[in-house]
Amino acid sequence: MGKLDGRVVVITGAARGQGEQEARLFAAEGARVLLGDVLDEQGEKVAKELGPDRARYVHLDVSREEDWTAAVAAAKDAFGGRIDGLVNNAGILRFNELTATPLEEFQQLIQVNQVGAFLGIKHVAPEIAAAGGGTIVNTSSYTGLTGMAYVGSYAATKAAIVGLTRVAALELAAKGIRVNAMCPGAVDTPMANPALLDPDGPSEEATAAMAELYKRVVPLGRAGLPAEVARLALFLSSEDSSYITGQPFVIDGGWMAGVSVL
């Protein structure tokens, strides 16, 4: 038996990176998964590979309330009228000095990273409650707990996710819904490493430079893998974490162990 047998889970940002790996792992563990993203061709491909009995894809701009309404309806229509879990994975990252950050850029990150998670909880939590309870996993970041230069708008939204997670956990506990947050450090995804989007792949020089950086700053000596984050999402979505709610879980190879957060 899989750890998620019989469950229906909505995963955002599921066309690639962490979200794709979460969708694949959850399906392998018995869940039926609704994949949401704005990268339609890639998302459709992942859902097709998982099979129609296990996965469906919908276009989901997490900052648009009408897209959430449609996604909830699609999940219920495809998988028997219920939803048991949500993984708020979708997010974007921008690098900029705070004083050089355009207002539009700051607001864009708020809309996708912060408002997107809020809308997910708003629209999916009532469905999870109606199904008898379940789980919500929000994706925060290492930078939401400490700081990092040149990612001010991103860090602000990810800190907000931690606060949102705690409030949601308090409000939803009586409805049988556990809410936790993942706080990844450096993870080898196209968002953190845009060189991966190059059709020819990242150059040897870029790969070596990134490897050297993480070897220097991360105690475990490397960036994390999307599949490793997916396994944490599985833990927080399964009965293995049945007495855990309202908590941020750092998954960063030990990076933050050497950073003061006081």
PDB file of C-alpha atoms in Angstrom:
ATOM      1  CA  MET A   1       0.000   0.000   0.000  1.00  0.00           C
ATOM      2  CA  GLY A   2       1.089   3.530  -0.757  1.00  0.00           C
ATOM      3  CA  LYS A   3       1.261   6.208   1.907  1.00  0.00           C
ATOM      4  CA  LEU A   4      -1.362   8.273   0.073  1.00  0.00           C
ATOM      5  CA  ASP A   5      -3.706   5.555  -1.168  1.00  0.00           C
ATOM      6  CA  GLY A   6      -7.171   6.899  -1.952  1.00  0.00           C
ATOM      7  CA  ARG A   7      -6.253  10.541  -1.480  1.00  0.00           C
ATOM      8  CA  VAL A   8      -6.744  13.395  -3.952  1.00  0.00           C
ATOM      9  CA  VAL A   9      -4.101  16.122  -3.807  1.00  0.00           C
ATOM     10  CA  VAL A  10      -3.786  19.437  -5.638  1.00  0.00           C
ATOM     11  CA  ILE A  11      -0.193  20.473  -6.387  1.00  0.00           C
ATOM     12  CA  THR A  12       0.667  23.879  -7.828  1.00  0.00           C
ATOM     13  CA  GLY A  13       3.712  24.674  -9.904  1.00  0.00           C
ATOM     14  CA  ALA A  14       3.705  21.015 -10.875  1.00  0.00           C
ATOM     15  CA  ALA A  15       5.024  21.259 -14.428  1.00  0.00           C
ATOM     16  CA  ARG A  16       8.690  21.086 -13.433  1.00  0.00           C
ATOM     17  CA  GLY A  17      11.129  21.223 -10.543  1.00  0.00           C
ATOM     18  CA  GLN A  18       9.929  20.460  -7.025  1.00  0.00           C
ATOM     19  CA  GLY A  19       6.261  20.410  -8.022  1.00  0.00           C
ATOM     20  CA  GLU A  20       6.840  17.852 -10.754  1.00  0.00           C
ATOM     21  CA  GLN A  21       8.744  15.581  -8.402  1.00  0.00           C
ATOM     22  CA  GLU A  22       6.024  15.950  -5.760  1.00  0.00           C
ATOM     23  CA  ALA A  23       3.379  14.987  -8.306  1.00  0.00           C
ATOM     24  CA  ARG A  24       5.348  11.937  -9.445  1.00  0.00           C
ATOM     25  CA  LEU A  25       6.074  10.766  -5.903  1.00  0.00           C
ATOM     26  CA  PHE A  26       2.529  11.325  -4.655  1.00  0.00           C
ATOM     27  CA  ALA A  27       1.126   9.379  -7.615  1.00  0.00           C
ATOM     28  CA  ALA A  28       3.587   6.571  -6.957  1.00  0.00           C
ATOM     29  CA  GLU A  29       2.365   6.500  -3.349  1.00  0.00           C
ATOM     30  CA  GLY A  30      -1.246   6.015  -4.433  1.00  0.00           C
ATOM     31  CA  ALA A  31      -2.619   9.548  -4.668  1.00  0.00           C
ATOM     32  CA  ARG A  32      -4.609  10.968  -7.534  1.00  0.00           C
ATOM     33  CA  VAL A  33      -3.064  14.301  -8.350  1.00  0.00           C
ATOM     34  CA  LEU A  34      -4.318  17.493  -9.942  1.00  0.00           C
ATOM     35  CA  LEU A  35      -1.319  19.296 -11.390  1.00  0.00           C
ATOM     36  CA  GLY A  36      -1.668  23.071 -11.733  1.00  0.00           C
ATOM     37  CA  ASP A  37       0.726  25.421 -13.520  1.00  0.00           C
ATOM     38  CA  VAL A  38       0.991  28.105 -16.190  1.00  0.00           C
ATOM     39  CA  LEU A  39       3.485  26.007 -18.202  1.00  0.00           C
ATOM     40  CA  ASP A  40       0.769  24.142 -20.030  1.00  0.00           C
ATOM     41  CA  GLU A  41       2.824  22.042 -22.453  1.00  0.00           C
ATOM     42  CA  GLN A  42       5.133  20.770 -19.721  1.00  0.00           C
ATOM     43  CA  GLY A  43       2.305  20.211 -17.260  1.00  0.00           C
ATOM     44  CA  GLU A  44       0.236  18.259 -19.758  1.00  0.00           C
ATOM     45  CA  LYS A  45       3.263  16.105 -20.540  1.00  0.00           C
ATOM     46  CA  VAL A  46       3.812  15.194 -16.878  1.00  0.00           C
ATOM     47  CA  ALA A  47       0.130  14.385 -16.359  1.00  0.00           C
ATOM     48  CA  LYS A  48       0.084  12.248 -19.507  1.00  0.00           C
ATOM     49  CA  GLU A  49       3.104  10.296 -18.303  1.00  0.00           C
ATOM     50  CA  LEU A  50       1.384   9.617 -14.974  1.00  0.00           C
ATOM     51  CA  GLY A  51      -1.813   8.502 -16.703  1.00  0.00           C
ATOM     52  CA  PRO A  52      -5.435   9.720 -16.632  1.00  0.00           C
ATOM     53  CA  ASP A  53      -6.415   7.461 -13.753  1.00  0.00           C
ATOM     54  CA  ARG A  54      -3.677   8.999 -11.631  1.00  0.00           C
ATOM     55  CA  ALA A  55      -3.249  12.620 -12.767  1.00  0.00           C
ATOM     56  CA  ARG A  56      -4.888  15.529 -14.544  1.00  0.00           C
ATOM     57  CA  TYR A  57      -3.499  18.919 -15.513  1.00  0.00           C
ATOM     58  CA  VAL A  58      -5.194  22.315 -15.372  1.00  0.00           C
ATOM     59  CA  HIS A  59      -3.950  25.782 -16.227  1.00  0.00           C
ATOM     60  CA  LEU A  60      -3.647  27.487 -12.849  1.00  0.00           C
ATOM     61  CA  ASP A  61      -2.344  30.999 -12.321  1.00  0.00           C
ATOM     62  CA  VAL A  62      -2.290  30.891  -8.527  1.00  0.00           C
ATOM     63  CA  SER A  63      -2.749  34.659  -8.275  1.00  0.00           C
ATOM     64  CA  ARG A  64      -6.162  34.481  -9.981  1.00  0.00           C
ATOM     65  CA  GLU A  65      -9.134  33.484  -7.841  1.00  0.00           C
ATOM     66  CA  GLU A  66     -11.137  32.309 -10.830  1.00  0.00           C
ATOM     67  CA  ASP A  67      -8.354  29.855 -11.723  1.00  0.00           C
ATOM     68  CA  TRP A  68      -8.553  28.362  -8.237  1.00  0.00           C
ATOM     69  CA  THR A  69     -12.313  27.963  -8.535  1.00  0.00           C
ATOM     70  CA  ALA A  70     -11.845  26.130 -11.823  1.00  0.00           C
ATOM     71  CA  ALA A  71      -9.034  23.947 -10.441  1.00  0.00           C
ATOM     72  CA  VAL A  72     -11.104  22.822  -7.461  1.00  0.00           C
ATOM     73  CA  ALA A  73     -14.003  21.963  -9.761  1.00  0.00           C
ATOM     74  CA  ALA A  74     -11.676  20.054 -12.100  1.00  0.00           C
ATOM     75  CA  ALA A  75     -10.183  18.006  -9.257  1.00  0.00           C
ATOM     76  CA  LYS A  76     -13.580  17.065  -7.884  1.00  0.00           C
ATOM     77  CA  ASP A  77     -14.928  16.230 -11.326  1.00  0.00           C
ATOM     78  CA  ALA A  78     -11.933  14.062 -12.221  1.00  0.00           C
ATOM     79  CA  PHE A  79     -11.479  12.206  -8.956  1.00  0.00           C
ATOM     80  CA  GLY A  80     -14.814  11.482  -7.356  1.00  0.00           C
ATOM     81  CA  GLY A  81     -15.912  14.757  -5.832  1.00  0.00           C
ATOM     82  CA  ARG A  82     -13.352  15.126  -3.053  1.00  0.00           C
ATOM     83  CA  ILE A  83     -10.000  16.730  -2.268  1.00  0.00           C
ATOM     84  CA  ASP A  84      -7.809  15.525   0.613  1.00  0.00           C
ATOM     85  CA  GLY A  85      -4.646  17.579   0.300  1.00  0.00           C
ATOM     86  CA  LEU A  86      -2.928  20.623  -1.122  1.00  0.00           C
ATOM     87  CA  VAL A  87       0.711  21.427  -1.816  1.00  0.00           C
ATOM     88  CA  ASN A  88       1.214  25.145  -2.402  1.00  0.00           C
ATOM     89  CA  ASN A  89       4.428  24.838  -4.389  1.00  0.00           C
ATOM     90  CA  ALA A  90       4.159  27.508  -7.104  1.00  0.00           C
ATOM     91  CA  GLY A  91       6.522  30.425  -6.705  1.00  0.00           C
ATOM     92  CA  ILE A  92       8.842  32.840  -8.474  1.00  0.00           C
ATOM     93  CA  LEU A  93      12.216  34.330  -7.569  1.00  0.00           C
ATOM     94  CA  ARG A  94      13.819  37.630  -8.552  1.00  0.00           C
ATOM     95  CA  PHE A  95      17.253  38.995  -7.658  1.00  0.00           C
ATOM     96  CA  ASN A  96      17.576  42.716  -6.960  1.00  0.00           C
ATOM     97  CA  GLU A  97      18.767  45.227  -4.409  1.00  0.00           C
ATOM     98  CA  LEU A  98      15.866  46.451  -2.314  1.00  0.00           C
ATOM     99  CA  THR A  99      16.357  50.083  -3.293  1.00  0.00           C
ATOM    100  CA  ALA A 100      16.552  49.112  -6.969  1.00  0.00           C
ATOM    101  CA  THR A 101      13.497  46.838  -6.920  1.00  0.00           C
ATOM    102  CA  PRO A 102      10.605  48.203  -8.988  1.00  0.00           C
ATOM    103  CA  LEU A 103       7.279  48.268  -7.148  1.00  0.00           C
ATOM    104  CA  GLU A 104       5.764  46.161  -9.908  1.00  0.00           C
ATOM    105  CA  GLU A 105       8.356  43.432  -9.303  1.00  0.00           C
ATOM    106  CA  PHE A 106       7.742  43.427  -5.549  1.00  0.00           C
ATOM    107  CA  GLN A 107       3.989  43.233  -6.091  1.00  0.00           C
ATOM    108  CA  GLN A 108       4.383  40.419  -8.634  1.00  0.00           C
ATOM    109  CA  LEU A 109       6.165  38.243  -6.084  1.00  0.00           C
ATOM    110  CA  ILE A 110       3.510  39.005  -3.483  1.00  0.00           C
ATOM    111  CA  GLN A 111       0.758  38.019  -5.911  1.00  0.00           C
ATOM    112  CA  VAL A 112       2.303  34.701  -6.913  1.00  0.00           C
ATOM    113  CA  ASN A 113       4.123  33.557  -3.771  1.00  0.00           C
ATOM    114  CA  GLN A 114       1.945  34.986  -1.019  1.00  0.00           C
ATOM    115  CA  VAL A 115      -1.505  35.614  -2.465  1.00  0.00           C
ATOM    116  CA  GLY A 116      -1.249  32.329  -4.391  1.00  0.00           C
ATOM    117  CA  ALA A 117      -0.807  30.342  -1.183  1.00  0.00           C
ATOM    118  CA  PHE A 118      -3.596  32.282   0.535  1.00  0.00           C
ATOM    119  CA  LEU A 119      -6.016  31.576  -2.306  1.00  0.00           C
ATOM    120  CA  GLY A 120      -5.070  27.919  -2.278  1.00  0.00           C
ATOM    121  CA  ILE A 121      -5.917  27.628   1.393  1.00  0.00           C
ATOM    122  CA  LYS A 122      -9.090  29.682   0.981  1.00  0.00           C
ATOM    123  CA  HIS A 123     -10.485  27.529  -1.812  1.00  0.00           C
ATOM    124  CA  VAL A 124      -9.125  24.071  -1.021  1.00  0.00           C
ATOM    125  CA  ALA A 125      -9.359  23.926   2.786  1.00  0.00           C
ATOM    126  CA  PRO A 126     -13.188  23.802   2.782  1.00  0.00           C
ATOM    127  CA  GLU A 127     -13.034  20.848   0.386  1.00  0.00           C
ATOM    128  CA  ILE A 128     -10.508  19.045   2.594  1.00  0.00           C
ATOM    129  CA  ALA A 129     -12.736  19.672   5.609  1.00  0.00           C
ATOM    130  CA  ALA A 130     -15.734  18.282   3.720  1.00  0.00           C
ATOM    131  CA  ALA A 131     -13.707  15.150   2.940  1.00  0.00           C
ATOM    132  CA  GLY A 132     -13.114  14.587   6.649  1.00  0.00           C
ATOM    133  CA  GLY A 133      -9.724  16.244   7.022  1.00  0.00           C
ATOM    134  CA  GLY A 134      -6.314  16.139   5.412  1.00  0.00           C
ATOM    135  CA  THR A 135      -3.187  18.178   4.898  1.00  0.00           C
ATOM    136  CA  ILE A 136      -1.858  21.418   3.460  1.00  0.00           C
ATOM    137  CA  VAL A 137       1.830  21.884   2.752  1.00  0.00           C
ATOM    138  CA  ASN A 138       3.034  25.396   1.959  1.00  0.00           C
ATOM    139  CA  THR A 139       6.398  26.124   0.386  1.00  0.00           C
ATOM    140  CA  SER A 140       8.335  28.799   2.211  1.00  0.00           C
ATOM    141  CA  SER A 141      12.126  29.088   2.052  1.00  0.00           C
ATOM    142  CA  TYR A 142      15.337  29.206   4.034  1.00  0.00           C
ATOM    143  CA  THR A 143      15.185  32.948   3.307  1.00  0.00           C
ATOM    144  CA  GLY A 144      11.831  33.188   5.062  1.00  0.00           C
ATOM    145  CA  LEU A 145      13.515  32.313   8.357  1.00  0.00           C
ATOM    146  CA  THR A 146      16.793  34.176   8.011  1.00  0.00           C
ATOM    147  CA  GLY A 147      17.998  36.657   5.402  1.00  0.00           C
ATOM    148  CA  MET A 148      19.854  36.761   2.125  1.00  0.00           C
ATOM    149  CA  ALA A 149      21.002  39.813   0.247  1.00  0.00           C
ATOM    150  CA  TYR A 150      19.414  40.630  -3.124  1.00  0.00           C
ATOM    151  CA  VAL A 151      16.263  38.540  -2.624  1.00  0.00           C
ATOM    152  CA  GLY A 152      14.314  40.969  -0.448  1.00  0.00           C
ATOM    153  CA  SER A 153      10.970  40.676  -2.199  1.00  0.00           C
ATOM    154  CA  TYR A 154      11.238  36.884  -2.320  1.00  0.00           C
ATOM    155  CA  ALA A 155      12.287  36.603   1.337  1.00  0.00           C
ATOM    156  CA  ALA A 156       9.436  38.871   2.423  1.00  0.00           C
ATOM    157  CA  THR A 157       6.852  36.663   0.734  1.00  0.00           C
ATOM    158  CA  LYS A 158       8.390  33.496   2.121  1.00  0.00           C
ATOM    159  CA  ALA A 159       8.434  34.891   5.662  1.00  0.00           C
ATOM    160  CA  ALA A 160       4.745  35.672   5.184  1.00  0.00           C
ATOM    161  CA  ILE A 161       4.132  32.029   4.256  1.00  0.00           C
ATOM    162  CA  VAL A 162       5.466  30.920   7.644  1.00  0.00           C
ATOM    163  CA  GLY A 163       3.033  33.242   9.418  1.00  0.00           C
ATOM    164  CA  LEU A 164       0.173  32.165   7.172  1.00  0.00           C
ATOM    165  CA  THR A 165       0.983  28.510   7.866  1.00  0.00           C
ATOM    166  CA  ARG A 166       0.815  28.993  11.627  1.00  0.00           C
ATOM    167  CA  VAL A 167      -2.491  30.857  11.507  1.00  0.00           C
ATOM    168  CA  ALA A 168      -4.011  28.294   9.137  1.00  0.00           C
ATOM    169  CA  ALA A 169      -2.854  25.455  11.403  1.00  0.00           C
ATOM    170  CA  LEU A 170      -4.589  27.064  14.384  1.00  0.00           C
ATOM    171  CA  GLU A 171      -7.816  27.801  12.534  1.00  0.00           C
ATOM    172  CA  LEU A 172      -8.089  24.498  10.679  1.00  0.00           C
ATOM    173  CA  ALA A 173      -7.015  22.007  13.348  1.00  0.00           C
ATOM    174  CA  ALA A 174     -10.588  21.535  14.570  1.00  0.00           C
ATOM    175  CA  LYS A 175     -11.566  20.584  11.025  1.00  0.00           C
ATOM    176  CA  GLY A 176      -8.978  17.816  10.891  1.00  0.00           C
ATOM    177  CA  ILE A 177      -6.559  19.710   8.650  1.00  0.00           C
ATOM    178  CA  ARG A 178      -2.861  19.852   9.397  1.00  0.00           C
ATOM    179  CA  VAL A 179      -0.870  22.719   7.871  1.00  0.00           C
ATOM    180  CA  ASN A 180       2.922  22.838   7.676  1.00  0.00           C
ATOM    181  CA  ALA A 181       5.597  24.618   5.672  1.00  0.00           C
ATOM    182  CA  MET A 182       8.746  23.480   3.915  1.00  0.00           C
ATOM    183  CA  CYS A 183      11.732  25.835   3.933  1.00  0.00           C
ATOM    184  CA  PRO A 184      14.188  24.671   1.264  1.00  0.00           C
ATOM    185  CA  GLY A 185      17.650  26.110   0.915  1.00  0.00           C
ATOM    186  CA  ALA A 186      19.449  25.828  -2.391  1.00  0.00           C
ATOM    187  CA  VAL A 187      17.644  23.309  -4.603  1.00  0.00           C
ATOM    188  CA  ASP A 188      18.755  22.450  -8.125  1.00  0.00           C
ATOM    189  CA  THR A 189      15.710  23.659 -10.033  1.00  0.00           C
ATOM    190  CA  PRO A 190      15.277  26.055 -12.977  1.00  0.00           C
ATOM    191  CA  MET A 191      14.028  28.751 -10.576  1.00  0.00           C
ATOM    192  CA  ALA A 192      17.228  28.735  -8.520  1.00  0.00           C
ATOM    193  CA  ASN A 193      19.497  27.839 -11.434  1.00  0.00           C
ATOM    194  CA  PRO A 194      18.168  29.413 -14.671  1.00  0.00           C
ATOM    195  CA  ALA A 195      21.054  27.854 -16.594  1.00  0.00           C
ATOM    196  CA  LEU A 196      19.062  24.620 -16.486  1.00  0.00           C
ATOM    197  CA  LEU A 197      16.618  26.200 -18.938  1.00  0.00           C
ATOM    198  CA  ASP A 198      19.280  26.478 -21.634  1.00  0.00           C
ATOM    199  CA  PRO A 199      18.312  24.057 -24.448  1.00  0.00           C
ATOM    200  CA  ASP A 200      21.890  22.786 -24.435  1.00  0.00           C
ATOM    201  CA  GLY A 201      21.988  22.571 -20.653  1.00  0.00           C
ATOM    202  CA  PRO A 202      24.192  24.615 -18.323  1.00  0.00           C
ATOM    203  CA  SER A 203      27.788  25.107 -19.417  1.00  0.00           C
ATOM    204  CA  GLU A 204      30.570  23.209 -17.702  1.00  0.00           C
ATOM    205  CA  GLU A 205      31.830  26.513 -16.296  1.00  0.00           C
ATOM    206  CA  ALA A 206      28.437  27.433 -14.818  1.00  0.00           C
ATOM    207  CA  THR A 207      27.978  23.962 -13.369  1.00  0.00           C
ATOM    208  CA  ALA A 208      31.415  24.033 -11.782  1.00  0.00           C
ATOM    209  CA  ALA A 209      30.860  27.522 -10.358  1.00  0.00           C
ATOM    210  CA  MET A 210      27.531  26.535  -8.763  1.00  0.00           C
ATOM    211  CA  ALA A 211      29.011  23.336  -7.366  1.00  0.00           C
ATOM    212  CA  GLU A 212      31.910  25.255  -5.843  1.00  0.00           C
ATOM    213  CA  LEU A 213      29.573  27.821  -4.277  1.00  0.00           C
ATOM    214  CA  TYR A 214      27.414  25.195  -2.571  1.00  0.00           C
ATOM    215  CA  LYS A 215      30.455  23.167  -1.527  1.00  0.00           C
ATOM    216  CA  ARG A 216      31.661  26.267   0.289  1.00  0.00           C
ATOM    217  CA  VAL A 217      28.432  27.432   1.986  1.00  0.00           C
ATOM    218  CA  VAL A 218      26.402  24.234   2.528  1.00  0.00           C
ATOM    219  CA  PRO A 219      27.710  21.810   5.167  1.00  0.00           C
ATOM    220  CA  LEU A 220      26.579  18.793   3.138  1.00  0.00           C
ATOM    221  CA  GLY A 221      28.529  20.253   0.225  1.00  0.00           C
ATOM    222  CA  ARG A 222      25.889  20.440  -2.488  1.00  0.00           C
ATOM    223  CA  ALA A 223      22.527  21.817  -3.559  1.00  0.00           C
ATOM    224  CA  GLY A 224      19.443  19.813  -2.716  1.00  0.00           C
ATOM    225  CA  LEU A 225      17.525  17.771  -5.261  1.00  0.00           C
ATOM    226  CA  PRO A 226      13.838  18.349  -6.098  1.00  0.00           C
ATOM    227  CA  ALA A 227      13.155  14.716  -5.234  1.00  0.00           C
ATOM    228  CA  GLU A 228      14.504  15.284  -1.725  1.00  0.00           C
ATOM    229  CA  VAL A 229      12.068  18.145  -1.157  1.00  0.00           C
ATOM    230  CA  ALA A 230       9.289  15.957  -2.567  1.00  0.00           C
ATOM    231  CA  ARG A 231       9.999  13.348   0.096  1.00  0.00           C
ATOM    232  CA  LEU A 232       9.555  15.989   2.802  1.00  0.00           C
ATOM    233  CA  ALA A 233       6.250  17.007   1.193  1.00  0.00           C
ATOM    234  CA  LEU A 234       5.200  13.349   1.266  1.00  0.00           C
ATOM    235  CA  PHE A 235       6.087  13.052   4.954  1.00  0.00           C
ATOM    236  CA  LEU A 236       4.031  16.144   5.794  1.00  0.00           C
ATOM    237  CA  SER A 237       1.109  14.884   3.675  1.00  0.00           C
ATOM    238  CA  SER A 238       1.015  11.380   5.127  1.00  0.00           C
ATOM    239  CA  GLU A 239       0.165   9.782   8.448  1.00  0.00           C
ATOM    240  CA  ASP A 240       3.877   9.673   9.234  1.00  0.00           C
ATOM    241  CA  SER A 241       3.453  13.266  10.449  1.00  0.00           C
ATOM    242  CA  SER A 242       0.050  12.798  12.081  1.00  0.00           C
ATOM    243  CA  TYR A 243       0.889  14.831  15.220  1.00  0.00           C
ATOM    244  CA  ILE A 244       2.653  17.712  13.466  1.00  0.00           C
ATOM    245  CA  THR A 245       1.012  20.975  12.441  1.00  0.00           C
ATOM    246  CA  GLY A 246       1.890  24.660  12.257  1.00  0.00           C
ATOM    247  CA  GLN A 247       5.614  24.057  11.766  1.00  0.00           C
ATOM    248  CA  PRO A 248       8.284  25.238   9.304  1.00  0.00           C
ATOM    249  CA  PHE A 249      10.646  22.441   8.237  1.00  0.00           C
ATOM    250  CA  VAL A 250      14.079  23.479   7.034  1.00  0.00           C
ATOM    251  CA  ILE A 251      15.602  21.312   4.302  1.00  0.00           C
ATOM    252  CA  ASP A 252      18.874  22.977   3.390  1.00  0.00           C
ATOM    253  CA  GLY A 253      21.793  20.591   3.831  1.00  0.00           C
ATOM    254  CA  GLY A 254      22.687  22.308   7.095  1.00  0.00           C
ATOM    255  CA  TRP A 255      23.117  25.766   5.557  1.00  0.00           C
ATOM    256  CA  MET A 256      21.124  27.596   8.229  1.00  0.00           C
ATOM    257  CA  ALA A 257      22.857  25.760  11.061  1.00  0.00           C
ATOM    258  CA  GLY A 258      25.706  28.213  10.655  1.00  0.00           C
ATOM    259  CA  VAL A 259      23.496  31.306  10.458  1.00  0.00           C
ATOM    260  CA  SER A 260      22.212  33.115  13.546  1.00  0.00           C
ATOM    261  CA  VAL A 261      18.463  33.726  13.480  1.00  0.00           C
ATOM    262  CA  LEU A 262      18.348  35.545  16.845  1.00  0.00           C
TER     263      LEU A 262
END
